Amino acid sequence: MISDPITTSDLSPANAPFVPRLMLATDLDGTFLAGSPAHRQQLYRLVDRHPEIRLTFVTGRGLEAVMPLLSDPSLPRPDYVICDVGGTVVDGRTLQPIQPLQTRIDRRWPGEHAVATEMAGFRGLVRQDVPQERRCSYFCEPDALADVRADIEATAKRLGCSVLYSADRYLDILPPDTDKGRTLAALAEHLELPRERVLVAGDTLNDLSMYTSGFQGVCVGESEPALVTATDQLSNVFHAQAPGCGGILEAIAHFDLLDADDPHLRGTGEPTTGQSDLVMVYHRLPYEEYIEDGERKRRRPTSPNGIIPSLLGFFGGGQTGSWVAWSVDDPKLGTFETRTPVDPEAYPDLTVARVPLSKTEVDAFYKRFSKEAFWPMLHTFWERARFSEDDWAIYLRVNRKFAEATAAEAAPGATVWLHDYNLWMVPAYLRELRPDVRIAFFHHTYFPSADVFNVVPWRREILGSLLQCDYIGFHIPRQVENFVDVVRGAMPTEVLEREGCAPRFLT
Ligand code: GLC
């Protein structure tokens, strides 16, 4: 979730003795990343917006495999990340190790080479092909394990390492006395965080150590049966019905961790929806506004813009639609009309939803930022691009306004069609407000190669936002390749399908 840069809080113990009311320490796959879309949205909002909640990811993934989640705008950013099944502990913002905790773990680890060499002799162990540090992780079928378990444990013991088997397939060799629970306990102590302020959440046996380290916790619905059995008798563990985020929400109520009337707890309920099946979101109005004698007037667009007539062509066939665009909100011109018809004769079912922007916002968002930062970069004149954090903050604010106006126009399940780089961050906000809509995005400009695009300081946020779309369109295959290349450089990517196109577009 994209917090305003100004409101981002800092929880490093050195400069903030702040003790949160609740630290949610949660596993990711099957837990925090699981559950119904409505539950996920409700929990993510709660964690993101509640000033007294802090978040720690506690996962079996390696740090590299957690990183894509940190730029996923639909997820709250964690304050701490414990990864590698407890082998790694870092600050969620800087990704720097938390010392002295990390050094203590490092000292205990005999090293990848020593462990992998000793384990190489066991049949049935297949090394996992995922990033891993301070651990060696394997796949192992339960049947194959039965034969070698005792020997593996004896070997690990010789190395001074711990063995963890979970979900009937993962075998982790970990540094001695290291697991999710013990690393979390060390972190809580380091932060002087009382254990009763922590809620742990998980779904497989590699989470067991969190419940046995003295934290109250929840096994979310659909947990691995072996975890449910192992925690059955523990009075500090709640077994939730709903899977994933729904289970965590149940646990917050069960343990009374927030006041029942806490306004942040209220579900988002049904989002407010509009009537339009097709919402066109282009920053320009489909007509031109000008001021004459202190009054707002309209005329046909004078600039040679081919996009407007093309997009207008989608309306007029009885399709109820909206067009979202900005307009200057100048108090001197009287009340600002938000919704107005475009042309009752030519497009009887098309309404314009005007997003009110102040003159300062127009100057920063449109005249300065879009034209001086993104436009030169997109056209590969990256050395002329000027990036300013202050303008980016305004760009985010304006994109949020567009998302809010769009959310209010779209009928349930509507198609929202966004246009151009001025609105790159709209999908991130819109997906959060309206998980039900189909989002398409079309680029009317060139999309450059990765080495050019990567000069943008906020490239990860932009990619995270664009990946909330159901469709992303470009002019020609070359630009699609460029985009895919950029994505590939930022996160693990798999190409599932390729489509052909007319040969004339290839060269
Ligand atoms: C996660 C990790 C995997 C590990 C497993 C169990 O799935 O990606 O490497 O073996 O957790 O801890």
Short mmCIF file of C-alpha atoms in Angstrom, two decimals, residues 108-381:
data_model
loop_
_atom_site.label_atom_id
_atom_site.label_comp_id
_atom_site.label_asym_id
_atom_site.label_seq_id
_atom_site.Cartn_x
_atom_site.Cartn_y
_atom_site.Cartn_z
CA ARG A 108 26.19 -20.42 14.57
CA TRP A 109 25.86 -21.37 10.89
CA PRO A 110 28.55 -23.80 9.71
CA GLY A 111 28.25 -22.52 6.12
CA GLU A 112 26.39 -23.65 3.05
CA HIS A 113 29.25 -25.65 1.65
CA ALA A 114 29.75 -27.76 4.77
CA VAL A 115 26.06 -28.54 5.06
CA ALA A 116 25.37 -29.18 1.37
CA THR A 117 28.37 -31.51 1.13
CA GLU A 118 27.25 -33.61 4.09
CA MET A 119 23.67 -33.79 2.83
CA ALA A 120 24.62 -34.66 -0.75
CA GLY A 121 24.81 -38.35 0.10
CA PHE A 122 21.14 -38.76 1.00
CA ARG A 123 18.83 -40.15 -1.64
CA GLY A 124 15.41 -38.56 -1.96
CA LEU A 125 16.67 -35.09 -1.02
CA VAL A 126 16.37 -32.57 -3.86
CA ARG A 127 17.88 -29.16 -3.22
CA GLN A 128 15.30 -26.37 -3.63
CA ASP A 129 15.99 -23.98 -6.43
CA VAL A 130 15.04 -20.84 -4.44
CA PRO A 131 17.15 -18.09 -2.86
CA GLN A 132 18.28 -19.25 0.59
CA GLU A 133 20.81 -17.97 3.10
CA ARG A 134 22.02 -19.51 6.35
CA ARG A 135 20.06 -22.63 5.59
CA CYS A 136 19.98 -25.46 3.09
CA SER A 137 16.49 -26.36 2.00
CA TYR A 138 15.39 -29.50 0.15
CA PHE A 139 12.30 -31.19 -1.17
CA CYS A 140 11.65 -34.62 0.22
CA GLU A 141 8.67 -36.94 -0.19
CA PRO A 142 7.35 -38.35 3.13
CA ASP A 143 8.04 -41.95 2.00
CA ALA A 144 11.62 -41.21 1.05
CA LEU A 145 12.13 -39.39 4.33
CA ALA A 146 10.97 -42.34 6.43
CA ASP A 147 14.05 -44.32 5.36
CA VAL A 148 16.65 -41.65 5.98
CA ARG A 149 15.21 -39.42 8.68
CA ALA A 150 17.32 -40.81 11.53
CA ASP A 151 20.52 -40.54 9.48
CA ILE A 152 19.74 -36.99 8.36
CA GLU A 153 19.13 -35.98 11.94
CA ALA A 154 22.36 -37.59 13.08
CA THR A 155 24.31 -35.79 10.35
CA ALA A 156 22.68 -32.48 11.17
CA LYS A 157 23.51 -33.00 14.82
CA ARG A 158 27.14 -33.56 13.96
CA LEU A 159 27.10 -30.25 12.09
CA GLY A 160 25.35 -28.66 15.05
CA CYS A 161 22.29 -27.84 12.87
CA SER A 162 18.53 -28.18 13.35
CA VAL A 163 16.23 -30.08 11.00
CA LEU A 164 12.72 -28.98 10.18
CA TYR A 165 10.22 -30.91 8.05
CA SER A 166 6.97 -29.26 7.01
CA ALA A 167 4.02 -29.43 4.64
CA ASP A 168 5.03 -33.01 3.75
CA ARG A 169 7.67 -31.76 1.35
CA TYR A 170 10.07 -29.14 2.74
CA LEU A 171 13.17 -30.18 4.65
CA ASP A 172 15.21 -27.31 6.05
CA ILE A 173 18.63 -27.61 7.63
CA LEU A 174 18.98 -24.56 9.85
CA PRO A 175 21.65 -23.03 12.08
CA PRO A 176 21.61 -24.47 15.61
CA ASP A 177 18.78 -23.21 17.84
CA THR A 178 17.35 -21.22 14.98
CA ASP A 179 13.76 -21.18 13.84
CA LYS A 180 11.03 -18.64 13.24
CA GLY A 181 9.95 -18.61 16.91
CA ARG A 182 13.39 -18.08 18.41
CA THR A 183 14.32 -15.32 16.00
CA LEU A 184 10.99 -13.60 16.66
CA ALA A 185 11.53 -13.94 20.42
CA ALA A 186 14.97 -12.36 20.06
CA LEU A 187 13.50 -9.51 18.01
CA ALA A 188 10.73 -8.88 20.56
CA GLU A 189 13.32 -8.73 23.31
CA HIS A 190 15.53 -6.42 21.25
CA LEU A 191 12.57 -4.08 20.72
CA GLU A 192 11.50 -4.39 24.36
CA LEU A 193 8.15 -5.50 23.12
CA PRO A 194 6.06 -7.39 25.70
CA ARG A 195 5.05 -10.82 24.37
CA GLU A 196 1.35 -10.20 24.95
CA ARG A 197 1.46 -7.43 22.38
CA VAL A 198 2.47 -9.90 19.68
CA LEU A 199 0.06 -12.03 17.67
CA VAL A 200 1.67 -14.78 15.61
CA ALA A 201 -0.06 -16.37 12.62
CA GLY A 202 0.81 -19.39 10.52
CA ASP A 203 -0.43 -22.45 8.70
CA THR A 204 2.34 -25.08 8.47
CA LEU A 205 4.70 -26.96 10.77
CA ASN A 206 7.53 -24.52 10.14
CA ASP A 207 5.39 -22.02 12.09
CA LEU A 208 5.09 -24.26 15.16
CA SER A 209 8.09 -22.67 16.89
CA MET A 210 6.29 -19.31 16.99
CA TYR A 211 3.53 -20.77 19.16
CA THR A 212 5.93 -22.60 21.42
CA SER A 213 7.99 -19.45 22.02
CA GLY A 214 5.38 -17.99 24.33
CA PHE A 215 3.39 -15.84 21.89
CA GLN A 216 -0.36 -15.96 21.51
CA GLY A 217 -1.16 -17.12 18.05
CA VAL A 218 -3.58 -18.27 15.43
CA CYS A 219 -3.48 -21.28 13.14
CA VAL A 220 -5.51 -19.97 10.24
CA GLY A 221 -8.20 -22.09 8.57
CA GLU A 222 -6.95 -24.88 6.27
CA SER A 223 -3.68 -25.20 8.22
CA GLU A 224 -1.50 -28.25 7.72
CA PRO A 225 -3.16 -31.02 9.83
CA ALA A 226 0.13 -31.79 11.59
CA LEU A 227 0.29 -28.17 12.84
CA VAL A 228 -3.29 -28.35 14.11
CA THR A 229 -2.50 -31.58 16.01
CA ALA A 230 0.72 -30.19 17.42
CA THR A 231 -0.99 -27.07 18.76
CA ASP A 232 -4.26 -28.68 19.81
CA GLN A 233 -3.47 -28.63 23.51
CA LEU A 234 -1.82 -25.21 23.62
CA SER A 235 -4.01 -22.69 25.44
CA ASN A 236 -2.24 -19.74 23.75
CA VAL A 237 -3.29 -20.93 20.28
CA PHE A 238 -6.58 -20.16 18.57
CA HIS A 239 -7.71 -22.31 15.65
CA ALA A 240 -9.57 -20.11 13.21
CA GLN A 241 -12.22 -21.11 10.72
CA ALA A 242 -11.42 -18.84 7.82
CA PRO A 243 -8.21 -19.36 5.88
CA GLY A 244 -5.51 -16.70 5.57
CA CYS A 245 -6.35 -13.12 6.47
CA GLY A 246 -9.88 -14.05 7.56
CA GLY A 247 -8.36 -16.27 10.25
CA ILE A 248 -6.10 -13.47 11.47
CA LEU A 249 -9.09 -11.11 11.74
CA GLU A 250 -10.94 -13.77 13.77
CA ALA A 251 -7.94 -14.01 16.10
CA ILE A 252 -7.76 -10.24 16.65
CA ALA A 253 -11.36 -10.41 17.88
CA HIS A 254 -10.81 -13.66 19.83
CA PHE A 255 -7.86 -12.28 21.80
CA ASP A 256 -9.51 -8.86 22.19
CA LEU A 257 -6.44 -7.19 20.75
CA LEU A 258 -8.25 -4.01 19.70
CA ASP A 259 -11.27 -2.24 21.16
CA ALA A 260 -14.48 -3.60 19.71
CA ASP A 261 -15.43 -0.08 18.59
CA ASP A 262 -12.05 0.68 17.05
CA PRO A 263 -13.01 2.55 13.86
CA HIS A 264 -10.20 0.86 11.92
CA LEU A 265 -11.78 -2.53 12.58
CA ARG A 266 -14.92 -1.82 10.66
CA GLY A 267 -15.06 -3.82 7.46
CA THR A 268 -14.91 -1.75 4.34
CA GLY A 269 -18.37 -3.19 3.63
CA GLU A 270 -19.65 -3.04 0.12
CA PRO A 271 -17.68 -0.38 -1.69
CA THR A 272 -19.76 2.44 -3.15
CA THR A 273 -20.26 1.78 -6.81
CA GLY A 274 -21.50 3.75 -9.78
CA GLN A 275 -23.51 2.97 -12.89
CA SER A 276 -20.92 2.88 -15.64
CA ASP A 277 -19.95 -0.36 -17.32
CA LEU A 278 -17.08 1.33 -19.12
CA VAL A 279 -15.01 3.99 -17.40
CA MET A 280 -12.51 5.76 -19.59
CA VAL A 281 -9.77 7.38 -17.54
CA TYR A 282 -7.70 9.80 -19.53
CA HIS A 283 -6.25 12.86 -17.89
CA ARG A 284 -7.74 15.23 -20.51
CA LEU A 285 -11.42 16.08 -20.81
CA PRO A 286 -13.10 15.06 -24.07
CA TYR A 287 -13.69 18.76 -24.75
CA GLU A 288 -11.67 21.84 -23.98
CA GLU A 289 -12.55 24.18 -21.15
CA TYR A 290 -11.67 27.84 -21.31
CA ILE A 291 -12.52 30.87 -19.24
CA GLU A 292 -14.29 33.87 -20.74
CA ASP A 293 -15.69 36.75 -18.73
CA GLY A 294 -15.04 34.85 -15.51
CA GLU A 295 -17.06 31.90 -16.72
CA ARG A 296 -16.13 28.39 -17.69
CA LYS A 297 -16.95 27.59 -21.33
CA ARG A 298 -16.41 24.58 -23.62
CA ARG A 299 -15.18 24.11 -27.16
CA ARG A 300 -13.91 21.31 -29.37
CA PRO A 301 -10.31 20.41 -28.52
CA THR A 302 -7.91 22.74 -30.31
CA SER A 303 -4.79 20.63 -29.79
CA PRO A 304 -4.15 17.95 -32.43
CA ASN A 305 -4.83 15.02 -30.13
CA GLY A 306 -5.95 11.83 -31.84
CA ILE A 307 -6.60 9.95 -28.65
CA ILE A 308 -9.76 11.80 -27.66
CA PRO A 309 -11.79 11.09 -30.83
CA SER A 310 -10.63 7.47 -30.80
CA LEU A 311 -11.72 6.95 -27.23
CA LEU A 312 -15.02 8.78 -27.71
CA GLY A 313 -15.76 6.27 -30.44
CA PHE A 314 -16.32 3.63 -27.76
CA PHE A 315 -19.42 5.45 -26.51
CA GLY A 316 -22.60 6.26 -28.28
CA GLY A 317 -23.80 2.71 -28.78
CA GLY A 318 -26.07 2.80 -25.75
CA GLN A 319 -23.17 1.92 -23.46
CA THR A 320 -23.47 3.67 -20.08
CA GLY A 321 -20.11 5.20 -19.52
CA SER A 322 -18.00 7.73 -17.72
CA TRP A 323 -14.93 9.68 -18.66
CA VAL A 324 -12.68 10.68 -15.78
CA ALA A 325 -10.40 13.71 -16.32
CA TRP A 326 -9.02 16.63 -14.39
CA SER A 327 -10.18 20.19 -14.37
CA VAL A 328 -8.87 23.21 -12.47
CA ASP A 329 -10.80 23.95 -9.34
CA ASP A 330 -10.63 27.71 -9.02
CA PRO A 331 -12.80 29.14 -6.20
CA LYS A 332 -13.20 32.35 -8.23
CA LEU A 333 -15.28 30.42 -10.76
CA GLY A 334 -17.94 29.35 -8.24
CA THR A 335 -18.94 25.82 -7.30
CA PHE A 336 -17.13 23.01 -9.03
CA GLU A 337 -19.42 20.68 -10.93
CA THR A 338 -18.10 17.13 -10.58
CA ARG A 339 -20.36 15.22 -12.95
CA THR A 340 -21.62 16.67 -16.19
CA PRO A 341 -22.90 15.30 -19.53
CA VAL A 342 -20.46 15.40 -22.45
CA ASP A 343 -22.84 15.87 -25.33
CA PRO A 344 -26.43 14.72 -24.67
CA GLU A 345 -27.11 14.30 -28.38
CA ALA A 346 -24.04 12.46 -29.63
CA TYR A 347 -23.34 10.54 -26.40
CA PRO A 348 -26.55 10.43 -24.35
CA ASP A 349 -25.17 7.89 -21.87
CA LEU A 350 -21.73 9.38 -21.31
CA THR A 351 -20.96 11.47 -18.23
CA VAL A 352 -17.78 13.28 -17.44
CA ALA A 353 -16.46 12.92 -13.90
CA ARG A 354 -14.17 15.88 -13.31
CA VAL A 355 -11.38 15.51 -10.80
CA PRO A 356 -10.84 18.88 -9.14
CA LEU A 357 -7.16 19.88 -9.09
CA SER A 358 -5.73 23.07 -7.66
CA LYS A 359 -3.49 25.19 -9.88
CA THR A 360 -0.45 24.05 -7.88
CA GLU A 361 -1.39 20.43 -8.47
CA VAL A 362 -1.82 20.96 -12.20
CA ASP A 363 1.55 22.70 -12.39
CA ALA A 364 3.38 19.98 -10.47
CA PHE A 365 1.56 16.89 -11.75
CA TYR A 366 1.05 17.81 -15.35
CA LYS A 367 3.20 20.68 -16.50
CA ARG A 368 6.28 19.87 -14.48
CA PHE A 369 6.43 16.27 -13.43
CA SER A 370 4.80 14.41 -16.33
CA LYS A 371 6.47 16.57 -18.93
CA GLU A 372 9.89 16.98 -17.32
CA ALA A 373 10.41 13.61 -15.67
CA PHE A 374 8.45 10.88 -17.47
CA TRP A 375 8.14 12.31 -20.97
CA PRO A 376 11.90 12.67 -21.68
CA MET A 377 12.64 9.31 -20.05
CA LEU A 378 9.96 7.52 -22.09
CA HIS A 379 11.45 8.92 -25.25
CA THR A 380 14.91 7.76 -24.12
CA PHE A 381 16.26 11.25 -23.39
#
